[in-house]
């Protein structure tokens, strides 16, 4: 006999089973503790997605600003794509919007490292703190000069 719960034995099956319990209002059958844990993990995942997209956007803005002769359509398209994706994420989850300002510096620190890797420019050559505000970063026509 195994002491493993359905959650531990077959995550996919556990998800389907709990979804079925909800649909049939079998509230006493729900695995409340694990459901709460998974919902919290999903919320954290959404935050990480926002920071990752913001970081990629900031990296390309840095590349755009600091490698003028190497600017490409691909960089511009990545900037545009990340803005669209961030706006879509915020449209789906408006409660994430405050995290943009809160996580801007974290995303910027990651962006500097990524920009250093891609450009060869030492990260110390970039501003210590993010030189762009959230509104600029998300503004469709903003490209730093």
Coordinates of C-alpha atoms in Angstrom, one line a residue:
X1 CA 0.0 0.0 0.0
X2 CA 1.3 3.4 -0.9
X3 CA 0.9 6.4 1.4
X4 CA 1.0 8.8 -1.5
X5 CA -2.0 10.9 -2.1
X6 CA -3.7 11.2 -5.5
X7 CA -2.0 14.6 -5.8
X8 CA 1.4 13.0 -5.4
X9 CA 0.7 9.9 -7.5
X10 CA -0.9 11.5 -10.6
X11 CA -1.0 15.2 -10.8
X12 CA -2.9 15.3 -14.1
X13 CA -5.5 12.9 -12.8
X14 CA -5.8 14.8 -9.5
X15 CA -6.5 18.0 -11.5
X16 CA -9.2 16.4 -13.6
X17 CA -10.7 14.8 -10.5
X18 CA -10.9 18.0 -8.6
X19 CA -12.3 19.9 -11.6
X20 CA -15.0 17.3 -11.8
X21 CA -15.7 17.6 -8.0
X22 CA -16.1 21.4 -8.6
X23 CA -18.4 21.0 -11.6
X24 CA -20.6 18.7 -9.6
X25 CA -20.5 20.8 -6.5
X26 CA -19.0 17.9 -4.5
X27 CA -17.3 20.4 -2.1
X28 CA -16.5 17.8 0.5
X29 CA -14.4 15.8 -2.0
X30 CA -12.1 18.7 -2.9
X31 CA -8.4 18.6 -1.9
X32 CA -8.6 22.1 -0.5
X33 CA -5.0 22.4 0.8
X34 CA -3.4 21.3 -2.5
X35 CA -5.8 23.3 -4.5
X36 CA -4.9 26.4 -2.6
X37 CA -1.2 25.6 -3.0
X38 CA -1.6 25.2 -6.8
X39 CA -3.6 28.4 -7.1
X40 CA -0.9 30.3 -5.2
X41 CA 1.7 28.8 -7.5
X42 CA -0.2 29.9 -10.5
X43 CA -0.3 33.4 -9.2
X44 CA 3.5 33.4 -8.6
X45 CA 3.9 32.0 -12.1
X46 CA 2.0 35.0 -13.6
X47 CA 4.3 37.4 -11.7
X48 CA 7.4 35.6 -13.0
X49 CA 6.0 35.8 -16.5
X50 CA 5.5 39.5 -16.2
X51 CA 9.1 40.0 -14.8
X52 CA 10.6 37.8 -17.6
X53 CA 8.8 39.7 -20.3
X54 CA 9.7 43.1 -18.8
X55 CA 13.3 42.0 -18.5
X56 CA 13.4 40.9 -22.1
X57 CA 11.8 44.2 -23.2
X58 CA 14.3 46.2 -21.1
X59 CA 17.2 44.3 -22.5
X60 CA 16.2 45.2 -26.0
X61 CA 15.7 48.8 -25.1
X62 CA 19.3 48.8 -23.7
X63 CA 20.6 47.2 -26.8
X64 CA 18.7 49.7 -28.9
X65 CA 20.1 52.6 -27.0
X66 CA 23.7 51.4 -26.6
X67 CA 24.3 49.7 -29.9
X68 CA 23.0 52.2 -32.4
X69 CA 25.0 50.9 -35.4
X70 CA 23.7 47.4 -34.8
X71 CA 20.0 48.2 -34.5
X72 CA 17.9 45.7 -36.4
X73 CA 14.3 45.2 -37.3
X74 CA 14.4 42.1 -35.2
X75 CA 15.2 44.2 -32.1
X76 CA 12.3 46.5 -32.9
X77 CA 10.0 43.6 -33.4
X78 CA 11.0 42.0 -30.1
X79 CA 10.4 45.3 -28.3
X80 CA 6.9 45.5 -29.9
X81 CA 6.1 41.8 -29.3
X82 CA 7.0 42.1 -25.6
X83 CA 4.9 45.2 -25.2
X84 CA 2.0 43.4 -26.8
X85 CA 2.5 40.3 -24.6
X86 CA 2.8 42.4 -21.4
X87 CA -0.4 44.3 -22.2
X88 CA -2.2 41.1 -23.0
X89 CA -1.0 39.6 -19.7
X90 CA -2.2 42.7 -17.9
X91 CA -5.6 42.6 -19.7
X92 CA -6.0 39.0 -18.5
X93 CA -4.8 39.7 -15.0
X94 CA -5.3 43.4 -14.2
X95 CA -4.2 42.8 -10.6
X96 CA -0.6 42.4 -11.9
X97 CA -0.4 46.0 -12.9
X98 CA 1.0 47.3 -9.6
X99 CA 3.9 44.7 -10.0
X100 CA 5.2 46.6 -13.0
X101 CA 6.5 49.4 -10.9
X102 CA 7.4 47.2 -8.0
X103 CA 9.4 44.8 -10.2
X104 CA 10.9 47.3 -12.7
X105 CA 14.2 47.4 -10.9
X106 CA 14.4 43.6 -10.6
X107 CA 13.7 43.2 -14.3
X108 CA 16.2 45.9 -15.1
X109 CA 19.0 44.2 -13.2
X110 CA 18.3 41.0 -15.1
X111 CA 18.1 43.0 -18.4
X112 CA 21.6 44.4 -17.8
X113 CA 23.0 41.0 -17.4
X114 CA 21.3 39.7 -20.5
X115 CA 22.4 42.8 -22.4
X116 CA 26.0 42.3 -21.3
X117 CA 25.8 38.7 -22.5
X118 CA 24.4 39.7 -25.9
X119 CA 26.4 42.8 -26.6
X120 CA 29.7 42.3 -24.8
X121 CA 29.1 45.7 -23.2
X122 CA 30.0 45.5 -19.5
X123 CA 26.9 45.8 -17.4
X124 CA 28.6 48.6 -15.4
X125 CA 28.4 50.8 -18.6
X126 CA 24.6 50.8 -18.3
X127 CA 22.9 53.1 -15.7
X128 CA 22.8 51.6 -12.2
X129 CA 19.1 52.1 -11.9
X130 CA 16.5 51.7 -14.7
X131 CA 16.6 54.8 -16.9
X132 CA 13.1 54.3 -18.1
X133 CA 9.8 54.7 -16.3
X134 CA 7.0 52.1 -16.7
X135 CA 5.0 54.4 -18.9
X136 CA 7.9 54.8 -21.4
X137 CA 8.7 51.1 -21.4
X138 CA 5.1 50.2 -22.4
X139 CA 4.6 53.2 -24.8
X140 CA 4.2 51.8 -28.3
X141 CA 6.4 54.4 -30.0
X142 CA 9.1 54.8 -27.3
X143 CA 12.6 53.9 -28.4
X144 CA 15.5 55.4 -26.4
X145 CA 18.1 57.4 -28.3

